[in-house]
PDB file of C-alpha atoms (C1' of nucleotides) in Angstrom:
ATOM      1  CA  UNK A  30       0.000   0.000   0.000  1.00  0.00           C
ATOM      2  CA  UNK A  31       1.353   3.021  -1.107  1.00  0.00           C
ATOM      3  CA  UNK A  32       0.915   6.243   1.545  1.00  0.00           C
ATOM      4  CA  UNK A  33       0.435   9.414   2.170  1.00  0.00           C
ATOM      5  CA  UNK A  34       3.517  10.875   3.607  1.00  0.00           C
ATOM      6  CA  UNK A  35       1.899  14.039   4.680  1.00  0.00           C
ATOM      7  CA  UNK A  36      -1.222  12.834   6.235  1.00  0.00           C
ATOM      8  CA  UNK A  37      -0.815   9.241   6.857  1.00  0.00           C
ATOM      9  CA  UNK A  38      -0.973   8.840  10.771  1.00  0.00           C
ATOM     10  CA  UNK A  39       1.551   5.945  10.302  1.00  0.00           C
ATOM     11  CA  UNK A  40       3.782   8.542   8.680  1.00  0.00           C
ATOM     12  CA  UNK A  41       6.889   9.238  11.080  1.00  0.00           C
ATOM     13  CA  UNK A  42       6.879  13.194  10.584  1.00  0.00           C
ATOM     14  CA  UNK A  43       2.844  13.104  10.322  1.00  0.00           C
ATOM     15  CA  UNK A  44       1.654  16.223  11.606  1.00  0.00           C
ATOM     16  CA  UNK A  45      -1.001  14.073  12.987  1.00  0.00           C
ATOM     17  CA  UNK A  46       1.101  12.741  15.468  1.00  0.00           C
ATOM     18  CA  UNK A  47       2.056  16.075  16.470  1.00  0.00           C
ATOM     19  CA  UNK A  48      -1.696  17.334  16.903  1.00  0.00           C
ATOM     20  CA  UNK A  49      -3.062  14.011  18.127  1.00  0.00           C
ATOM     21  CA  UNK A  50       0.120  13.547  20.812  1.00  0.00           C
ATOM     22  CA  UNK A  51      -0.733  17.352  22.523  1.00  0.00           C
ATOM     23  CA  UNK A  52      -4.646  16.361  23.288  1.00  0.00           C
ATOM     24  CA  UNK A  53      -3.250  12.849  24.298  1.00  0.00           C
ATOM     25  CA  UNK A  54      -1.104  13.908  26.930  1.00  0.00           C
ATOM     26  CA  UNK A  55      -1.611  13.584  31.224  1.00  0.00           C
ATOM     27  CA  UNK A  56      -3.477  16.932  31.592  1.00  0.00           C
ATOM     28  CA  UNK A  57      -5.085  18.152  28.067  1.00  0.00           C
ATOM     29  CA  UNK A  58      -7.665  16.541  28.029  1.00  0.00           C
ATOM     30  CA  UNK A  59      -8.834  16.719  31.885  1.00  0.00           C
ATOM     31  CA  UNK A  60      -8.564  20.808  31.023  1.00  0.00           C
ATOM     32  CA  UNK A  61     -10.494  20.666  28.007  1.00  0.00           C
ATOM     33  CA  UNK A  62     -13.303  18.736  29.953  1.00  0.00           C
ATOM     34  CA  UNK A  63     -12.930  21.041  32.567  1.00  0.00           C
ATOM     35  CA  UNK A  64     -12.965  24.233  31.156  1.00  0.00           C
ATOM     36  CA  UNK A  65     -16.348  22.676  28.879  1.00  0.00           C
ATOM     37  CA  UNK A  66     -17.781  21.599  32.086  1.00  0.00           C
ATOM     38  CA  UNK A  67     -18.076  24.821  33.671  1.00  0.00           C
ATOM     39  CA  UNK A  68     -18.945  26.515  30.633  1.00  0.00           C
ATOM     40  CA  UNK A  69     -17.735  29.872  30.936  1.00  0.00           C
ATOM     41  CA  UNK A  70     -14.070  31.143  31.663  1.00  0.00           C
ATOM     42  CA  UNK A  71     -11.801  29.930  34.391  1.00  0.00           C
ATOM     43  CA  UNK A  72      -8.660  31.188  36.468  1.00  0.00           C
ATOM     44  CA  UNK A  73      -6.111  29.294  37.239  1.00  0.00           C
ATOM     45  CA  UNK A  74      -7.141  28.250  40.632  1.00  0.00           C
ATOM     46  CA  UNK A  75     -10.192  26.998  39.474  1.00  0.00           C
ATOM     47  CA  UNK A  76      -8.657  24.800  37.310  1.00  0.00           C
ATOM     48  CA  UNK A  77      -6.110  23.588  39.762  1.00  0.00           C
ATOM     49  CA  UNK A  78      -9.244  22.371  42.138  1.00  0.00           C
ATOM     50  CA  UNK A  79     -11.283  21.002  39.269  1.00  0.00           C
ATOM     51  CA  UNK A  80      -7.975  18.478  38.310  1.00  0.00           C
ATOM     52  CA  UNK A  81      -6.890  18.194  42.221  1.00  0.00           C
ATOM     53  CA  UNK A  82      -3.476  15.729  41.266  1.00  0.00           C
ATOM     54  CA  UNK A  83      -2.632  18.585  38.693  1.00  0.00           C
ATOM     55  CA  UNK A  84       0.797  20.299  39.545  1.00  0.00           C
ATOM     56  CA  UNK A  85       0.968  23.843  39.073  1.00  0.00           C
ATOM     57  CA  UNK A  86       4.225  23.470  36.957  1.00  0.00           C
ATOM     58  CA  UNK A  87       2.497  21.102  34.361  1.00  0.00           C
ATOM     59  CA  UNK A  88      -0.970  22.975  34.656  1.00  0.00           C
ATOM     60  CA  UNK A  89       0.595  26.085  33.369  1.00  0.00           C
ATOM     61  CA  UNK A  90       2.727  23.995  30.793  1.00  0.00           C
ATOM     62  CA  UNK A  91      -0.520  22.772  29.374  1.00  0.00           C
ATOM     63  CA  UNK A  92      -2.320  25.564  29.572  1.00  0.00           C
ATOM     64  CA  UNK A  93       0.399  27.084  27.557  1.00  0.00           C
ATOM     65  CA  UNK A  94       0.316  24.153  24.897  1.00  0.00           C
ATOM     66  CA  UNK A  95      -3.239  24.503  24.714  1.00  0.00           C
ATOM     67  CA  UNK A  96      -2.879  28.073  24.400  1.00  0.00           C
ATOM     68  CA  UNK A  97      -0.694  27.797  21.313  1.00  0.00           C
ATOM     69  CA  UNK A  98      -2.440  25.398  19.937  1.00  0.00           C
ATOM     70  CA  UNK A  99      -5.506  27.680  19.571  1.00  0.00           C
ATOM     71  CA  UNK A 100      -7.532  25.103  21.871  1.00  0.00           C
ATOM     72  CA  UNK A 101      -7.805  27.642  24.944  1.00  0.00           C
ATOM     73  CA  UNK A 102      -7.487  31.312  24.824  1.00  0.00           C
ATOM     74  CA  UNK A 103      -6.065  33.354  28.548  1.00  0.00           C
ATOM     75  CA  UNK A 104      -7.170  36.580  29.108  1.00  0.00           C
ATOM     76  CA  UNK A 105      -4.735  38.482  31.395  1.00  0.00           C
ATOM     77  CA  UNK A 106      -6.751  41.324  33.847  1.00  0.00           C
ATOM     78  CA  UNK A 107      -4.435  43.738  34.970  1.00  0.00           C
ATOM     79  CA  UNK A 108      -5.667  44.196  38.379  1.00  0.00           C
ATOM     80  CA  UNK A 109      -4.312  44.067  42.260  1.00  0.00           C
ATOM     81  CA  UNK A 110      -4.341  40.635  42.481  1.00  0.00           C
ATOM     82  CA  UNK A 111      -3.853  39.639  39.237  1.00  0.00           C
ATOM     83  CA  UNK A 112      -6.617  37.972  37.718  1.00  0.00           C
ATOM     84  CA  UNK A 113      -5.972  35.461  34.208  1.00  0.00           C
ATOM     85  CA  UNK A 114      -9.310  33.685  32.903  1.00  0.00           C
ATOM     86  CA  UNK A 115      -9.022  30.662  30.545  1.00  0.00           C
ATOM     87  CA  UNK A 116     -11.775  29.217  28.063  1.00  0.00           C
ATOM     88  CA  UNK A 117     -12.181  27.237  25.094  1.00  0.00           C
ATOM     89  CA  UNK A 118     -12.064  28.927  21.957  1.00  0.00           C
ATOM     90  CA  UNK A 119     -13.872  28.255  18.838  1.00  0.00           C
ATOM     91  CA  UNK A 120     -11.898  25.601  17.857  1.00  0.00           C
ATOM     92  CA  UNK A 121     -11.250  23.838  21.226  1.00  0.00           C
ATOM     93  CA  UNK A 122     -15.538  23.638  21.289  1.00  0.00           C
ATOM     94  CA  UNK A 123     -15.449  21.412  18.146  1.00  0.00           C
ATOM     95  CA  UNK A 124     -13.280  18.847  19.664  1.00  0.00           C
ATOM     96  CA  UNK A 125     -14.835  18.460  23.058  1.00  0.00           C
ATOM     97  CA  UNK A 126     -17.909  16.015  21.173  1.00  0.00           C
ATOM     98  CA  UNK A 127     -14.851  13.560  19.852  1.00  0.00           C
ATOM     99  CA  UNK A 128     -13.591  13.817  23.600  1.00  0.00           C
ATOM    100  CA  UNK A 129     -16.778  13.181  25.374  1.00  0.00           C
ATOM    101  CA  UNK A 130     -17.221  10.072  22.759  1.00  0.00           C
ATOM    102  CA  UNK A 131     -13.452   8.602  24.128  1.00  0.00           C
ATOM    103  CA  UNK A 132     -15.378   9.530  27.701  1.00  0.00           C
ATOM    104  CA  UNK A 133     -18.547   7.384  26.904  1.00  0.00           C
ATOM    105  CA  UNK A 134     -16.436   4.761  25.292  1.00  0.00           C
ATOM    106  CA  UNK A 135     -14.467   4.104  28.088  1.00  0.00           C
ATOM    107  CA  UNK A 136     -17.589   4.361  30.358  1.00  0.00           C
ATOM    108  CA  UNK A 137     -18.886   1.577  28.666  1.00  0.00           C
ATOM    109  CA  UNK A 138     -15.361  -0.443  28.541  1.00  0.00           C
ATOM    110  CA  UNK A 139     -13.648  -0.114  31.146  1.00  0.00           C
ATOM    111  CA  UNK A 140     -14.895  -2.583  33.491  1.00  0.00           C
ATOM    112  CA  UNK A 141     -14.648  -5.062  31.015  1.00  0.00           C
ATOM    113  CA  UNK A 142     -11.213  -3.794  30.419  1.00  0.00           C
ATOM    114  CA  UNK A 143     -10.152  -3.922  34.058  1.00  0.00           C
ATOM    115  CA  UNK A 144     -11.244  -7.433  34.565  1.00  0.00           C
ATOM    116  CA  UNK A 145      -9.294  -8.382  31.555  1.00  0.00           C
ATOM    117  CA  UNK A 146      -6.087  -6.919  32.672  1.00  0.00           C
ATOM    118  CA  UNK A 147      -6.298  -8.847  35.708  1.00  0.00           C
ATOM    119  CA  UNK A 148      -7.030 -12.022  34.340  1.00  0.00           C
ATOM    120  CA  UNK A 149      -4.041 -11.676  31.783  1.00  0.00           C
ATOM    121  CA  UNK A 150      -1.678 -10.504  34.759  1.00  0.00           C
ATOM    122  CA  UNK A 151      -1.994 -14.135  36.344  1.00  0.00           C
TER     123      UNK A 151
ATOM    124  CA  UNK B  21     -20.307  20.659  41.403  1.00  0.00           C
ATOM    125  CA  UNK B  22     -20.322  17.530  43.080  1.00  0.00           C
ATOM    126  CA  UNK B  23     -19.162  15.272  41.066  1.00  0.00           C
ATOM    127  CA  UNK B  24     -19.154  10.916  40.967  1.00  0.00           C
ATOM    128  CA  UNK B  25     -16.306  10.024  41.641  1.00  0.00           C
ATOM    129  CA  UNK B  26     -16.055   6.596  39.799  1.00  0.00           C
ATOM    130  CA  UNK B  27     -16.751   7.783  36.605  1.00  0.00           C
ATOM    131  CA  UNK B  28     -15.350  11.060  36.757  1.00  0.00           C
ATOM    132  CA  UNK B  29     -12.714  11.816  34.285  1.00  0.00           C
ATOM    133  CA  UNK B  30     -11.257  14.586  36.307  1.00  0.00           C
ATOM    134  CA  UNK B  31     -11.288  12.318  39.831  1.00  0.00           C
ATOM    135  CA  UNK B  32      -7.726  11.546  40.022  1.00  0.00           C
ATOM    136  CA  UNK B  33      -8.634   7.806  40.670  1.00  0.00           C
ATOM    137  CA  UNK B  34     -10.909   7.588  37.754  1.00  0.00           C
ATOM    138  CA  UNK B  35     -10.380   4.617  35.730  1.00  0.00           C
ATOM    139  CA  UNK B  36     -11.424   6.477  32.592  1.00  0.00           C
ATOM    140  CA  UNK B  37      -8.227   7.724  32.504  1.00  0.00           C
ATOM    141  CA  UNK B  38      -6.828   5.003  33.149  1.00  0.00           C
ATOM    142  CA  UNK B  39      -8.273   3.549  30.119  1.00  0.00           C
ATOM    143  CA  UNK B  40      -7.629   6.295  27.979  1.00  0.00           C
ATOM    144  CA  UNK B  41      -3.848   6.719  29.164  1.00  0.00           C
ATOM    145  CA  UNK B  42      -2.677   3.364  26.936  1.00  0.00           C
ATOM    146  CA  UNK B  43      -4.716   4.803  24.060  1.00  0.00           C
ATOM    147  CA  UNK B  44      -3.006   8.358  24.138  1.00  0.00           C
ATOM    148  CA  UNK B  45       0.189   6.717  24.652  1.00  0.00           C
ATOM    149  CA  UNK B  46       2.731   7.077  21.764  1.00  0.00           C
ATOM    150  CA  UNK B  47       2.186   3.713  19.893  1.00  0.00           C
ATOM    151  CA  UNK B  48      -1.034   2.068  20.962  1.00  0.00           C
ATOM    152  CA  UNK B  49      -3.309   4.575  18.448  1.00  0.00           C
ATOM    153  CA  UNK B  50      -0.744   3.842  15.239  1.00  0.00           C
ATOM    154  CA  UNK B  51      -0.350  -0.166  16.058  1.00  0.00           C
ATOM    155  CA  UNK B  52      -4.465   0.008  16.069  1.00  0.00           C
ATOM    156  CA  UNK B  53      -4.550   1.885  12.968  1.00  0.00           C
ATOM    157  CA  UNK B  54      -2.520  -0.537  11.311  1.00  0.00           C
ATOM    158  CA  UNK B  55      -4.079  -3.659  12.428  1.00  0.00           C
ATOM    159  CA  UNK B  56      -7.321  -1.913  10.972  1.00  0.00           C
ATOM    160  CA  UNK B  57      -5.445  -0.663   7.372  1.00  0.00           C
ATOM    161  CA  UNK B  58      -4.529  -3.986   6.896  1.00  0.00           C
ATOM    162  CA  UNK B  59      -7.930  -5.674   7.728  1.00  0.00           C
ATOM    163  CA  UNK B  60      -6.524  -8.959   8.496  1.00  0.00           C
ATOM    164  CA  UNK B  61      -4.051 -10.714  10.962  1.00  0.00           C
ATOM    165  CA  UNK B  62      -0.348  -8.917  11.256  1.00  0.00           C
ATOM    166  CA  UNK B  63       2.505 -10.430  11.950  1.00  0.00           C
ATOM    167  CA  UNK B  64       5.372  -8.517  14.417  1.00  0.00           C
ATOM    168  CA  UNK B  65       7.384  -7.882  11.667  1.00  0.00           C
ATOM    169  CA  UNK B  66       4.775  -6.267   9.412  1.00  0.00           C
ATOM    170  CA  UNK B  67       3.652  -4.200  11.889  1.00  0.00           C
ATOM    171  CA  UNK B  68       6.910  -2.955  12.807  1.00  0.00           C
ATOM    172  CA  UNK B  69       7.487  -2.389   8.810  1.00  0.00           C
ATOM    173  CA  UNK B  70       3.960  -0.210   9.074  1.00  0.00           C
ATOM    174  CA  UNK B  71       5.248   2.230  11.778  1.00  0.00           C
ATOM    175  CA  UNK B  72       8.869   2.964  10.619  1.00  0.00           C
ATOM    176  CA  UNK B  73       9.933   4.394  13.704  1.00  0.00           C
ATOM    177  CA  UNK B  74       9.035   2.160  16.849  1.00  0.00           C
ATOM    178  CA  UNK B  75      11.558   0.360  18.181  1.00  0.00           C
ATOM    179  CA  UNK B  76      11.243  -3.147  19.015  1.00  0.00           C
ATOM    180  CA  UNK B  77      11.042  -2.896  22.430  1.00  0.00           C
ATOM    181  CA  UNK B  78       8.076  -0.313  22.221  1.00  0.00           C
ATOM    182  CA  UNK B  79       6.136  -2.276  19.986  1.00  0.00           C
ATOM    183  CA  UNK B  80       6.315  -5.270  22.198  1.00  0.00           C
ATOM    184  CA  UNK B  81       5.455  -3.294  25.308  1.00  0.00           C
ATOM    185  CA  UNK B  82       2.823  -1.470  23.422  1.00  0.00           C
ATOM    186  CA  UNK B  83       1.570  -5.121  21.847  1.00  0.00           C
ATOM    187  CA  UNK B  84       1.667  -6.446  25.237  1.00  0.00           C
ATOM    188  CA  UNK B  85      -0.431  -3.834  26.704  1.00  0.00           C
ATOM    189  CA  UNK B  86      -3.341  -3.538  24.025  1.00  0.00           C
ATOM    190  CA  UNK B  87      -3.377  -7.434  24.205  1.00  0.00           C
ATOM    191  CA  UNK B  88      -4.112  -6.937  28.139  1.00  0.00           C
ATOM    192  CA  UNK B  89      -6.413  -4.475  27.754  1.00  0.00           C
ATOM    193  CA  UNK B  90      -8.422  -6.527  25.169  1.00  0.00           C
ATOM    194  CA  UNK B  91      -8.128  -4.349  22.244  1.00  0.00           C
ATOM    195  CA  UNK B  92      -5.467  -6.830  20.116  1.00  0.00           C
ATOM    196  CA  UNK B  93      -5.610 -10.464  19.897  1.00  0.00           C
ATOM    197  CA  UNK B  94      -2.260 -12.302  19.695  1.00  0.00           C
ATOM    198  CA  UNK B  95      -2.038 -16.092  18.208  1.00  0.00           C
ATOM    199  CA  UNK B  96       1.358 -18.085  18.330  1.00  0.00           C
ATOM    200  CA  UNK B  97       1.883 -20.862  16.207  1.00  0.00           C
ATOM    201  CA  UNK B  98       4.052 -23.369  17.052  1.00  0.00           C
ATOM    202  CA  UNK B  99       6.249 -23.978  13.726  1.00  0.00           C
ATOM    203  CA  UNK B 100       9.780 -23.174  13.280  1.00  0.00           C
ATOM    204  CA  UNK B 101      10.405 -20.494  12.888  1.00  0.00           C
ATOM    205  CA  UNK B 102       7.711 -19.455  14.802  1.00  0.00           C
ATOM    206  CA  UNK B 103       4.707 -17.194  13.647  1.00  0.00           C
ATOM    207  CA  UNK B 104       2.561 -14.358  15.574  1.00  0.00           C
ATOM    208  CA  UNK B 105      -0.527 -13.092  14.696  1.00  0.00           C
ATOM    209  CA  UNK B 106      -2.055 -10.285  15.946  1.00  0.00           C
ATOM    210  CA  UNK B 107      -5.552  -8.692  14.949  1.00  0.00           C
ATOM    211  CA  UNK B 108      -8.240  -6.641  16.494  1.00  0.00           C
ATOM    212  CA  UNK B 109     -10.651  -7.796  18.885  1.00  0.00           C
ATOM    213  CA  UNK B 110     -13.518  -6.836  18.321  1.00  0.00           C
ATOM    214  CA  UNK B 111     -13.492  -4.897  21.266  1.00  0.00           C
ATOM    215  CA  UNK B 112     -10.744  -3.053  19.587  1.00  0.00           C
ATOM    216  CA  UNK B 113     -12.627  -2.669  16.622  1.00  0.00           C
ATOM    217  CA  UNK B 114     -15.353  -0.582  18.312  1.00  0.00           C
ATOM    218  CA  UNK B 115     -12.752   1.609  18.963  1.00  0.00           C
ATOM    219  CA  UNK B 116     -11.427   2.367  15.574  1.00  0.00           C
ATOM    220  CA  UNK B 117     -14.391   5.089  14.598  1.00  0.00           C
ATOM    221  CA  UNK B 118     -13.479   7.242  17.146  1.00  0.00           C
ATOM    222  CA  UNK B 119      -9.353   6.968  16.611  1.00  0.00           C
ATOM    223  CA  UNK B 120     -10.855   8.173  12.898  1.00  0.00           C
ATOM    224  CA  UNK B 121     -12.535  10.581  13.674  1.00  0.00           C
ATOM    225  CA  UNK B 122      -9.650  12.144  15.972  1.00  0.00           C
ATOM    226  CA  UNK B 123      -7.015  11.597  12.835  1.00  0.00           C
ATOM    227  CA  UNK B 124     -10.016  13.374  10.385  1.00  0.00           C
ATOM    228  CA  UNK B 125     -10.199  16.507  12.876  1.00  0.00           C
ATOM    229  CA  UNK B 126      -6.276  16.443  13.197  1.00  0.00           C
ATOM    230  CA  UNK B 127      -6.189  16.784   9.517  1.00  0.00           C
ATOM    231  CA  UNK B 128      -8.947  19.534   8.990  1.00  0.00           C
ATOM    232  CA  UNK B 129      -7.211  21.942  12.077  1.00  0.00           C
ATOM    233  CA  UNK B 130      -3.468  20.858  11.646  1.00  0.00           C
ATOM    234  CA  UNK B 131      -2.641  23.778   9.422  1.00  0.00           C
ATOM    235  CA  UNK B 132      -4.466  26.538  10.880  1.00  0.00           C
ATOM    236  CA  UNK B 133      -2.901  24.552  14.286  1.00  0.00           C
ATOM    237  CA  UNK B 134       0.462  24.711  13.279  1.00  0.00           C
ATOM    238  CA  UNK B 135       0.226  27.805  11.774  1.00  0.00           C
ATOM    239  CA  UNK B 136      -1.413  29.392  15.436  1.00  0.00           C
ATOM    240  CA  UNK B 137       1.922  27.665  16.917  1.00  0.00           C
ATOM    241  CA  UNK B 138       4.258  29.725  14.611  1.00  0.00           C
ATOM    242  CA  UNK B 139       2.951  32.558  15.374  1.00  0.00           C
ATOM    243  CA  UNK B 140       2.613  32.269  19.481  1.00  0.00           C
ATOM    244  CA  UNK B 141       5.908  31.354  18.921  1.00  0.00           C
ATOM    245  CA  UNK B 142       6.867  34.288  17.751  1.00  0.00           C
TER     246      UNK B 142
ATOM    247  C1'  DC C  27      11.244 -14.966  13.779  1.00  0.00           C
ATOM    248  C1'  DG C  28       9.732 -12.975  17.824  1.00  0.00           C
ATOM    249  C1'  DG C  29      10.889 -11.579  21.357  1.00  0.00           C
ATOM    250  C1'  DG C  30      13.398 -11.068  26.676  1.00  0.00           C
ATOM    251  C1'  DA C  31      17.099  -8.783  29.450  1.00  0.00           C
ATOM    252  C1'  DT C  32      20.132  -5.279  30.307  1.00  0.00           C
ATOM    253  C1'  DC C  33      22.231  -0.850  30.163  1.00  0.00           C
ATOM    254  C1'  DC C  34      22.086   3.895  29.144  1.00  0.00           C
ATOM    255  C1'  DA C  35      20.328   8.523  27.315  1.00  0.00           C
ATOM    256  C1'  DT C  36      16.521  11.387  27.134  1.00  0.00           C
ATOM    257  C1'  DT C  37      12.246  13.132  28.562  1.00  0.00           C
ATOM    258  C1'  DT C  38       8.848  14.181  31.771  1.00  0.00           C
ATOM    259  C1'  DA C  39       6.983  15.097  36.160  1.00  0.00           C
ATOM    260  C1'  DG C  40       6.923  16.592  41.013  1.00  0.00           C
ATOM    261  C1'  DA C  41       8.572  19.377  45.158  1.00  0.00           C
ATOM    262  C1'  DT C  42      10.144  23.401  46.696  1.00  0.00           C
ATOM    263  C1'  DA C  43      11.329  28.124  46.814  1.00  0.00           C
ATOM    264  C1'  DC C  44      10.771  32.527  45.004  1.00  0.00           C
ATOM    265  C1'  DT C  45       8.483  36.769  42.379  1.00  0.00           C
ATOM    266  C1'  DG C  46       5.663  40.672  40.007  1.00  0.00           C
TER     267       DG C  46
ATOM    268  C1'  DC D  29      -2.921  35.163  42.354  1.00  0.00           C
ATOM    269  C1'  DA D  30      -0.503  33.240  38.870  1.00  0.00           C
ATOM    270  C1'  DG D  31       2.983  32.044  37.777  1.00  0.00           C
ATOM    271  C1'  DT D  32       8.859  31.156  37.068  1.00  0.00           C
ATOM    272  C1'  DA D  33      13.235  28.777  38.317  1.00  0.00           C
ATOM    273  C1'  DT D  34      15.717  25.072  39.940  1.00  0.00           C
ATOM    274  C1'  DC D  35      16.658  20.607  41.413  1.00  0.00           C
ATOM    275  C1'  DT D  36      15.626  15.897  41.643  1.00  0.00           C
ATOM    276  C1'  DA D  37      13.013  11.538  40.817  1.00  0.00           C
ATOM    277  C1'  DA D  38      10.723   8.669  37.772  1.00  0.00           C
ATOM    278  C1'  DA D  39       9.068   7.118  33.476  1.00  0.00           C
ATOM    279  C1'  DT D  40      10.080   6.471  28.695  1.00  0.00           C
ATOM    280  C1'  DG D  41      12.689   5.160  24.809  1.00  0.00           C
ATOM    281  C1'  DG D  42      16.684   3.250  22.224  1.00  0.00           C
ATOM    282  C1'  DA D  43      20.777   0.094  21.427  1.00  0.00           C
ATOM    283  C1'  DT D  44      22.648  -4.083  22.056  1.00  0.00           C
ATOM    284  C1'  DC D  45      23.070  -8.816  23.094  1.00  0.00           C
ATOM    285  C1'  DC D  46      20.916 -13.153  23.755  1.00  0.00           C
ATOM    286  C1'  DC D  47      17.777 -17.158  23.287  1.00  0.00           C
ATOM    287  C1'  DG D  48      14.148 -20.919  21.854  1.00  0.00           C
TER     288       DG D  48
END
DNA sequence: CGGGATCCATTTAGATACTG
DNA sequence: CAGTATCTAAATGGATCCCG
């Protein structure tokens, strides 16, 4: 079979990969719920409670991959405290129905999936 | 919100993300991919062949876990030299619309993605 | 052929302390 | 409050050698 080099996910340098691998990280996907979940804009903080085994190191990392990604747009209040809000932007909104699908999917599997690891660790 | 902490997604326990952890993991989604491309039993080989750049301890690992979690089927036959097989289950096949429709919306926003990286790069 | 075992380099994540 | 900087620990990945 002969491939696409550009867009074949199989591709080494696919740019697939590259998208697919930033949603599929620890964290992306938790603030992407989140941030859906509460449906309007977030601070830091809130975020931070909402994913409570979230580091504040790797919760501002992903915000900031999310950010540049075009997934989640910060809004920096210059006030006394400072104040930054987060949200989903246009195109973060059209990916949260593929996420909630991986959601219900595992819903549905994971039991199954559980029992199964078990079973094949004896 | 107060929110069930079984199925949660953001509960730190939460076996959804558990479950989706070995799917967002570097290999699993490609090796599934494959298995489906091909539509018939792989052997190790082949499927090594179809992602260029896994090494073979990865792809075992990576075999080795999709086979626990039910997803990938693996057959030994006992000739010399010895043959594997592995193929979806068809547990793993109910999974393969979804991985689609992630690569399809990777390939619509992947330039207007990469492009929105340049420029926050900048 | 299809791995397992080992060693090593790289990457990633967490804890802690500090700052505008 | 919302981070940054630094150090360290842990997980991941690759190379190599070996075996049934």
């Amino acid at each position: 079979m002969i491939r696409n080099q550009v867009v074949d996910p199989l591709f080494s340098q696919c740019p697939v990969r590259n998208v697919l691998s930033r949603i599929g990280d620890r964290w992306s996907l938790l603030v992407l719920l989140a941030l859906h979940d509460k449906a309007e804009a977030m601070r830091f903080s809130e975020i931070g409670k909402a994913i409570p085994d979230v580091s504040q190191k790797m919760l501002t990392a992903t915000l900031r991959n999310l950010e540049a990604d075009d997934l989640v747009s910060r809004t920096i209040f210059p006030e006394v405290p400072p104040r930054v809000e987060y949200k989903l932007t246009k195109r973060g909104l059209t990916l949260i129905p593929l996420l909630n699908q991986l959601v219900d999917w595992s819903l549905e599997n994971m039991g199954a999936i559980i029992r199964h690891r078990k079973k094949y660790a004896m």
